[in-house]
PDB file of C-alpha atoms in Angstrom:
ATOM      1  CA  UNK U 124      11.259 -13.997  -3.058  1.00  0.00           C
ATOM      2  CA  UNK U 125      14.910 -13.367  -3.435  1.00  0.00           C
ATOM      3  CA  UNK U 126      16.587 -14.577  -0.856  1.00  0.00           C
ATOM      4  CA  UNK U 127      20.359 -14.893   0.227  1.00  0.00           C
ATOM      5  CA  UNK U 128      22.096 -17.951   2.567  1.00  0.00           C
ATOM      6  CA  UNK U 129      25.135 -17.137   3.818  1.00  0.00           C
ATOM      7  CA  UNK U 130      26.138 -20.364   5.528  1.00  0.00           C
ATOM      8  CA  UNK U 131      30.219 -21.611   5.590  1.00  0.00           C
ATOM      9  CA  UNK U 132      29.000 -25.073   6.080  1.00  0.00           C
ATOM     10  CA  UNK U 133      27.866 -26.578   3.163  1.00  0.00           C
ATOM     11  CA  UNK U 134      25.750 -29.485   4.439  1.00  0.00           C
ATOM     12  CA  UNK U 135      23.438 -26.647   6.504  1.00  0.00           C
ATOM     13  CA  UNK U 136      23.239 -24.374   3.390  1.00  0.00           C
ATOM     14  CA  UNK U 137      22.159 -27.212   1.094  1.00  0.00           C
ATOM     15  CA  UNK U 138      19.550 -28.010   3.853  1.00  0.00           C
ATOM     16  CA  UNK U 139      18.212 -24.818   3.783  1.00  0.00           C
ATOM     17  CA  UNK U 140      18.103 -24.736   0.119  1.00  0.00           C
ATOM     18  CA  UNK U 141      16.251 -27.687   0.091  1.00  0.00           C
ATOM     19  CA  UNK U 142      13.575 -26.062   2.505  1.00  0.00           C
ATOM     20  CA  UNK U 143      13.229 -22.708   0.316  1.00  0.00           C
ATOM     21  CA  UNK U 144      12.554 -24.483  -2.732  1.00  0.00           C
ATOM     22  CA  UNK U 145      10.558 -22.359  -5.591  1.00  0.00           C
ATOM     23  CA  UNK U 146      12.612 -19.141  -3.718  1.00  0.00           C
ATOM     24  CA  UNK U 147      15.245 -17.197  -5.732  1.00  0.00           C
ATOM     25  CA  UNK U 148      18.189 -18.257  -3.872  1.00  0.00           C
ATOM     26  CA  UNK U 149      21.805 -17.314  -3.753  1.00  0.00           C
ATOM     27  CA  UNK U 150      24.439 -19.364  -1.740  1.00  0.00           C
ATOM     28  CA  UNK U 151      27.224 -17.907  -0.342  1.00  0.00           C
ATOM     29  CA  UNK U 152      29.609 -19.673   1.691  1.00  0.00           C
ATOM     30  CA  UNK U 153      31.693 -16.992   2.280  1.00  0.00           C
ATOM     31  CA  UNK U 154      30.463 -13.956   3.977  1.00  0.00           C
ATOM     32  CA  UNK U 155      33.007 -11.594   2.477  1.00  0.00           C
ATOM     33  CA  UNK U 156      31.637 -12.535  -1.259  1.00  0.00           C
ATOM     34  CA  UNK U 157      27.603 -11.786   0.184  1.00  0.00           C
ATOM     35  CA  UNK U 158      28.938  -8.418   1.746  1.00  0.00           C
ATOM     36  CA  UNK U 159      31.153  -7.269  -2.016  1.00  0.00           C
ATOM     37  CA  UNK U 160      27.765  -8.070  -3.720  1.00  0.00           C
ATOM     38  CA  UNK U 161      26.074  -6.017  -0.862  1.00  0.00           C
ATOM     39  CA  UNK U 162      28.432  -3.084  -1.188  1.00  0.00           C
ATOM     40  CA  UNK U 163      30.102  -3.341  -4.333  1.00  0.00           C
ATOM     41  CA  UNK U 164      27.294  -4.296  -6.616  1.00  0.00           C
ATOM     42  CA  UNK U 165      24.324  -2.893  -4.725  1.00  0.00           C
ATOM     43  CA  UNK U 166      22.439  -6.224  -4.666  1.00  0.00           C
ATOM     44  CA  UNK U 167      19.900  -6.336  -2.323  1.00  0.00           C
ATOM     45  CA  UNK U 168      17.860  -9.599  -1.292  1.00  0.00           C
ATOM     46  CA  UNK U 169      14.501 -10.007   0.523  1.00  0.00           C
ATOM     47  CA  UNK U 170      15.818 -12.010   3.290  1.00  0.00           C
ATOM     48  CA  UNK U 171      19.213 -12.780   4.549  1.00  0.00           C
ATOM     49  CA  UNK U 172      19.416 -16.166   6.433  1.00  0.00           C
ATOM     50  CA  UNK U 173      22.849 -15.643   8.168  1.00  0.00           C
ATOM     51  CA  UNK U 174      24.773 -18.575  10.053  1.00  0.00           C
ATOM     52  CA  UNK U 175      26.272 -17.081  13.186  1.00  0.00           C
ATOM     53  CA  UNK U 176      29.468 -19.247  14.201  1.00  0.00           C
ATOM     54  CA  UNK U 177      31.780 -18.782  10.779  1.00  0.00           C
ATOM     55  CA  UNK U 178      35.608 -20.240  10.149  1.00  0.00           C
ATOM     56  CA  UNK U 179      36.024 -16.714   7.937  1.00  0.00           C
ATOM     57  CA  UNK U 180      37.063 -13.379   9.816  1.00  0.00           C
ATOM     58  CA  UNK U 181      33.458 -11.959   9.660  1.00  0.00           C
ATOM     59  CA  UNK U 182      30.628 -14.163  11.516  1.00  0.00           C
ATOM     60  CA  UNK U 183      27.102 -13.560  11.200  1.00  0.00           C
ATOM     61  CA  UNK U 184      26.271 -10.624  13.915  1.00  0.00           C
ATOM     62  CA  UNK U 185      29.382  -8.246  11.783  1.00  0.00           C
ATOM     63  CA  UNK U 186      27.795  -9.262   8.423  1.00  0.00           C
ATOM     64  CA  UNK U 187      24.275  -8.368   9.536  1.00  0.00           C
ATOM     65  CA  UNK U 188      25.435  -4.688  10.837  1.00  0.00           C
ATOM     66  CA  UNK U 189      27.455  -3.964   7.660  1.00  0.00           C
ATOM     67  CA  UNK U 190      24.459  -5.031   5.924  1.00  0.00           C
ATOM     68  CA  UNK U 191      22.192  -3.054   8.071  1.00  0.00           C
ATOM     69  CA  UNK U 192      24.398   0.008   7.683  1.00  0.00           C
ATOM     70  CA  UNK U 193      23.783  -0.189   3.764  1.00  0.00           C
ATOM     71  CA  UNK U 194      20.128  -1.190   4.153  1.00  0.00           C
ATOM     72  CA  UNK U 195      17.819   0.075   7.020  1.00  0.00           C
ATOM     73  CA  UNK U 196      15.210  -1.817   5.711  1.00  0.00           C
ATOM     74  CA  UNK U 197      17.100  -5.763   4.846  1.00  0.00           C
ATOM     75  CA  UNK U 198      14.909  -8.488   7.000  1.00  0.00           C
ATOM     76  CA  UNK U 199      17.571 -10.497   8.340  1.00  0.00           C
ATOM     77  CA  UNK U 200      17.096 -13.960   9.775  1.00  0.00           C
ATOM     78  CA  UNK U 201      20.094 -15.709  12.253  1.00  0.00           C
ATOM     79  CA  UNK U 202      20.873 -18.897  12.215  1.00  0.00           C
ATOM     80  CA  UNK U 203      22.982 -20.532  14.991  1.00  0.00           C
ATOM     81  CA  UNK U 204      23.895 -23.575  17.290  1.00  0.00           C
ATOM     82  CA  UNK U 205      23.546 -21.376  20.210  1.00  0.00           C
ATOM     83  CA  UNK U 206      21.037 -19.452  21.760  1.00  0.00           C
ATOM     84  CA  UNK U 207      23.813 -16.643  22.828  1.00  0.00           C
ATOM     85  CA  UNK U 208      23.291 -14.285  20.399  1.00  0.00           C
ATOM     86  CA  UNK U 209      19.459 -13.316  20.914  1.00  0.00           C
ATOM     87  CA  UNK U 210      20.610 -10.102  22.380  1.00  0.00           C
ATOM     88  CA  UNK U 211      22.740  -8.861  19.515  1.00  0.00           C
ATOM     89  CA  UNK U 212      19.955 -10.551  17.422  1.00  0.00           C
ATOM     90  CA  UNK U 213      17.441  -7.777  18.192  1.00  0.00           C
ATOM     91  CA  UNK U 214      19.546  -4.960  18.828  1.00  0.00           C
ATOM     92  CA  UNK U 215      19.956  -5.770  14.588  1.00  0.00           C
ATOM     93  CA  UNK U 216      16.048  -5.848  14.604  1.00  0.00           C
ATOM     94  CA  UNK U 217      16.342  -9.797  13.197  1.00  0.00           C
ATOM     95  CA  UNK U 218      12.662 -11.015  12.118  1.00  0.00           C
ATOM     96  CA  UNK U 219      13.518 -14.521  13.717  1.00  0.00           C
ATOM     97  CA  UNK U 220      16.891 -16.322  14.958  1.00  0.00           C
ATOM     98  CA  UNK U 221      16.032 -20.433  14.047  1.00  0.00           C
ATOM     99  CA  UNK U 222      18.257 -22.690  15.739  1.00  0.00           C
ATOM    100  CA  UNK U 223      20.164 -25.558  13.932  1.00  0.00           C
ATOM    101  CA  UNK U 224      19.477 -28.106  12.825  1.00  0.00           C
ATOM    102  CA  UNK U 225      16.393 -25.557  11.081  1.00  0.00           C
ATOM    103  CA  UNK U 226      13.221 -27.516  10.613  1.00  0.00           C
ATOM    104  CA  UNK U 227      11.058 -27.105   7.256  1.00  0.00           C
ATOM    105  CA  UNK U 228       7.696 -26.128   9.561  1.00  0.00           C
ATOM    106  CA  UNK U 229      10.155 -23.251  10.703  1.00  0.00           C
ATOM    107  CA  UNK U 230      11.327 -21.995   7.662  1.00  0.00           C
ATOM    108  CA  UNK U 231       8.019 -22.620   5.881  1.00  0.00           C
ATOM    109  CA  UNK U 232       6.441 -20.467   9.247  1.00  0.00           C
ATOM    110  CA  UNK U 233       8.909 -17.887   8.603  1.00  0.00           C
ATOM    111  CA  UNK U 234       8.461 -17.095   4.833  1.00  0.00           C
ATOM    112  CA  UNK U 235       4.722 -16.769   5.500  1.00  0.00           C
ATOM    113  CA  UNK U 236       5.168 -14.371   7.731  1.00  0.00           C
ATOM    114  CA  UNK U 237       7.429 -12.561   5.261  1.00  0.00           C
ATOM    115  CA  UNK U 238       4.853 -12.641   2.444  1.00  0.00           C
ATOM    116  CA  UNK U 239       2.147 -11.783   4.767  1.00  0.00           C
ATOM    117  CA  UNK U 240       4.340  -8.723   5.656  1.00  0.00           C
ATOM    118  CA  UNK U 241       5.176  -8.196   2.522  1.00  0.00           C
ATOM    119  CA  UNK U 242       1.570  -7.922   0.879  1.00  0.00           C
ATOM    120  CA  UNK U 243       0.807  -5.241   4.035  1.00  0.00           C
ATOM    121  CA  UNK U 244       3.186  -3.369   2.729  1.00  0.00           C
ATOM    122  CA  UNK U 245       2.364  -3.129  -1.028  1.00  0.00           C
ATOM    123  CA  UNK U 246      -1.155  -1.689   0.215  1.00  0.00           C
ATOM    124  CA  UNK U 247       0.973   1.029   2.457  1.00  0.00           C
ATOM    125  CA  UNK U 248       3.075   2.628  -0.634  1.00  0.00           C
ATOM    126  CA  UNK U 249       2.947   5.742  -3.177  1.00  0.00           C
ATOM    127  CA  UNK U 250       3.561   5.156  -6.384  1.00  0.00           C
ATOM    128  CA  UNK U 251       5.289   7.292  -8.867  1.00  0.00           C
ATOM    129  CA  UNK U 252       6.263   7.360 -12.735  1.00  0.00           C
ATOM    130  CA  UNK U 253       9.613   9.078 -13.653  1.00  0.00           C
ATOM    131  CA  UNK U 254      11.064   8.408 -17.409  1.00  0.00           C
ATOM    132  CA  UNK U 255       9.449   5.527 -18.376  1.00  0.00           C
ATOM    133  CA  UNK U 256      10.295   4.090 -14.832  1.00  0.00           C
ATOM    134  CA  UNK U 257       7.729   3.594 -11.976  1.00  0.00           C
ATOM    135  CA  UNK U 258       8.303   2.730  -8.576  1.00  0.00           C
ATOM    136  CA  UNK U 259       6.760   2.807  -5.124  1.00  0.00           C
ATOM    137  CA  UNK U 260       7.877   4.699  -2.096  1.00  0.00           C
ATOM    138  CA  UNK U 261       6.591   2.957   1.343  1.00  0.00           C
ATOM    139  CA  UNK U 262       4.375   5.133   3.500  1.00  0.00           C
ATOM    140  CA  UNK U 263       6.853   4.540   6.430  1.00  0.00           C
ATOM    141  CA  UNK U 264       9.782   6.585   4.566  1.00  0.00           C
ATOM    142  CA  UNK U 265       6.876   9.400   4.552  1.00  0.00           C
ATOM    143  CA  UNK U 266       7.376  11.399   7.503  1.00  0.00           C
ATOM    144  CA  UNK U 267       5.298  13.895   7.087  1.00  0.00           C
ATOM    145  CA  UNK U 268       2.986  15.984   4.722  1.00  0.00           C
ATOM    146  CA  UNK U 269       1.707  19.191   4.664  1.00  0.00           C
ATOM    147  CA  UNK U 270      -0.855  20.810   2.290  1.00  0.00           C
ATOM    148  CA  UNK U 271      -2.069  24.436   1.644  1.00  0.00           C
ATOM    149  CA  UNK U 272      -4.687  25.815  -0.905  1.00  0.00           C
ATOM    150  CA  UNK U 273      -3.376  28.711  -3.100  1.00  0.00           C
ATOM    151  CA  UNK U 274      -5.674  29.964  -5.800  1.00  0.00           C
ATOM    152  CA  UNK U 275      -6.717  26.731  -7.806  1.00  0.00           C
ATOM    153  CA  UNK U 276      -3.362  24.775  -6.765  1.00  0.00           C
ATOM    154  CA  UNK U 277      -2.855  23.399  -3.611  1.00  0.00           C
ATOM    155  CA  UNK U 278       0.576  22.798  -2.403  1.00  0.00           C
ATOM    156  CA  UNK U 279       1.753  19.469  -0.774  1.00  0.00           C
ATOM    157  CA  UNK U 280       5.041  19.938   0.905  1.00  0.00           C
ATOM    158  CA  UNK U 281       6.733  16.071   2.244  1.00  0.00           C
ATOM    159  CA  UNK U 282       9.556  15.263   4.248  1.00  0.00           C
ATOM    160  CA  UNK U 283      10.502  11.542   2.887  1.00  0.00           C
ATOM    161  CA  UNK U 284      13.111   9.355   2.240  1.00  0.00           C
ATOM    162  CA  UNK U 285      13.183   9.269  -1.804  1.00  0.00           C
ATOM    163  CA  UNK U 286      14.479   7.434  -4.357  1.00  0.00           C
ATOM    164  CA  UNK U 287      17.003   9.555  -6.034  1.00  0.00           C
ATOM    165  CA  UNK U 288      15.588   9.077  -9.415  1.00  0.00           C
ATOM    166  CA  UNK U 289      11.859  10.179  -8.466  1.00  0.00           C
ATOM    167  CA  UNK U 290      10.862  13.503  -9.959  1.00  0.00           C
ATOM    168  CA  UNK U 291       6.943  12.664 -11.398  1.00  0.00           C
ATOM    169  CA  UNK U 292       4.790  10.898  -8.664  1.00  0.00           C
ATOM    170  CA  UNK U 293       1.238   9.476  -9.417  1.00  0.00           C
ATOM    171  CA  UNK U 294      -1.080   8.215  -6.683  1.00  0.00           C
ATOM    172  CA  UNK U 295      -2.385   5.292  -7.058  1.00  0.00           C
ATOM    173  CA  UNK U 296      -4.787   5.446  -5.059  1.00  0.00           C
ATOM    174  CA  UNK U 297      -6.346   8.621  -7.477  1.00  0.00           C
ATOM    175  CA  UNK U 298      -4.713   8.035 -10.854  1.00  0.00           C
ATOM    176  CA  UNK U 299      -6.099  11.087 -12.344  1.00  0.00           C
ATOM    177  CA  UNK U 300      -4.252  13.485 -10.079  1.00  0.00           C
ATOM    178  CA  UNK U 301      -0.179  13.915 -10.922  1.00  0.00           C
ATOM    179  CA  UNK U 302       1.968  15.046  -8.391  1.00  0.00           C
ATOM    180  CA  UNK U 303       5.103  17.254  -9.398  1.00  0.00           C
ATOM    181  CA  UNK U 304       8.556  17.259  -7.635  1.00  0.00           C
ATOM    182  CA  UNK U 305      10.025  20.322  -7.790  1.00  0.00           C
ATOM    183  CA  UNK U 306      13.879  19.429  -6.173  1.00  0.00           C
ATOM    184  CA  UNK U 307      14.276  15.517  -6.102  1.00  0.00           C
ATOM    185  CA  UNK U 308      16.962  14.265  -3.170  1.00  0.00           C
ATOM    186  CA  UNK U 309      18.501  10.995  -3.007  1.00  0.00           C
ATOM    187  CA  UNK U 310      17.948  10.814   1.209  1.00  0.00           C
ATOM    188  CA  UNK U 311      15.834  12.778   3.192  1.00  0.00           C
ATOM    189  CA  UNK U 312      14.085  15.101   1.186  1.00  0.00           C
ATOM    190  CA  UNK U 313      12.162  18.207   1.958  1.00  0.00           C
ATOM    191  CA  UNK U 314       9.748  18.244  -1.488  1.00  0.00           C
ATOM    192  CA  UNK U 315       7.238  20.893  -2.685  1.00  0.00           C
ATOM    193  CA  UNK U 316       4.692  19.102  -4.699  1.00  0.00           C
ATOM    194  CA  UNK U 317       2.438  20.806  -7.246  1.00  0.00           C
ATOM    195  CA  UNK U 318      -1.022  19.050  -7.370  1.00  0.00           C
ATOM    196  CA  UNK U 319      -2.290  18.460 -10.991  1.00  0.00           C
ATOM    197  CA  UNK U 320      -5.866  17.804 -12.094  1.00  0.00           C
ATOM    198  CA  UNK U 321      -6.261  16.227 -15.112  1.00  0.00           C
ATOM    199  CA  UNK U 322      -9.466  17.480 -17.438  1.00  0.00           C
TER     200      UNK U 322
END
């Protein structure tokens, strides 16, 4: 799991480090240098563990909406001293707010529930092949479909929010039938689909 701590005191990043051992982890002490990798270089992370209170001009609640802003879907996880900030907390839609000084059981409790999550989601997804490339598109970005039999082709029209480099789609869950995109759209995309069966 990639995750990123963004943490300006050392000793409590370290510790956390410690606790996510075997993770892919990035530290950032700065929040500024997490939110240019955000923005700038389009990194994106499986969890955020953000510290709340920081000495820099940005604390944690202003990181996780500029991060939120970029990425609807980021689990974010607060870290803090305080118990103030449960309200903001969920307004972000936080998957937990641990309270220093963070216990292993918690964190260990936490990215169980994440890969729990995680696997739920692999089984909800439709995959597609484009160029060599394949991807997956979460049946929550799916909003709706709509089918209708003309001659020997029935039609599948879907509103969804698309990868911008998916044109070919193949479903997994019937690998002999190819689905073709007729106008791809890098955000919400109204998409005729051409069912194909293969012979």
């Amino acid at each position: 799991m990639k995750i990123a701590v963004c943490d300006d005191c050392h000793e409590d990043a370290m510790r956390l480090e410690t606790f996510l051992e075997g993770q892919d982890i990035r530290l950032y002490f700065d929040p500024q240098r997490l939110l240019a990798d955000v923005e700038n270089r389009q990194m994106r992370f499986d969890l955020y563990l953000l510290d709340i209170f920081m000495d820099d001009s940005m604390g944690g609640i202003e990181l996780a909406e500029r991060i939120r802003a970029r990425d609807e879907e980021a689990v974010i996880c607060f870290v803090s001293t305080s118990d103030a900030f449960y309200r903001q907390a969920y307004d972000l839609y936080a998957v937990q707010y641990l309270l220093k000084p963070v216990q292993e059981a918690d964190v260990r409790q936490l990215l169980e529930r994440l890969v729990r999550r995680r696997g739920r989601e692999r089984d909800q997804r439709l995959g597609y092949k484009w160029r060599g490339q394949a991807g997956f598109i979460p049946y929550s970005r799916i909003l709706y479909i709509d089918s209708r039999q003309i001659n020997n082709l029935s039609l599948y029209q879907f509103t969804a929010l698309l990868p911008s480099t998916c044109r070919l789609l193949t479903n997994t869950a019937a690998p002999k039938q190819r689905y073709r995109l007729s106008r791809p759209r890098t955000f919400l995309a109204r998409t005729m689909l051409r069912k194909v069966v293969s012979r």
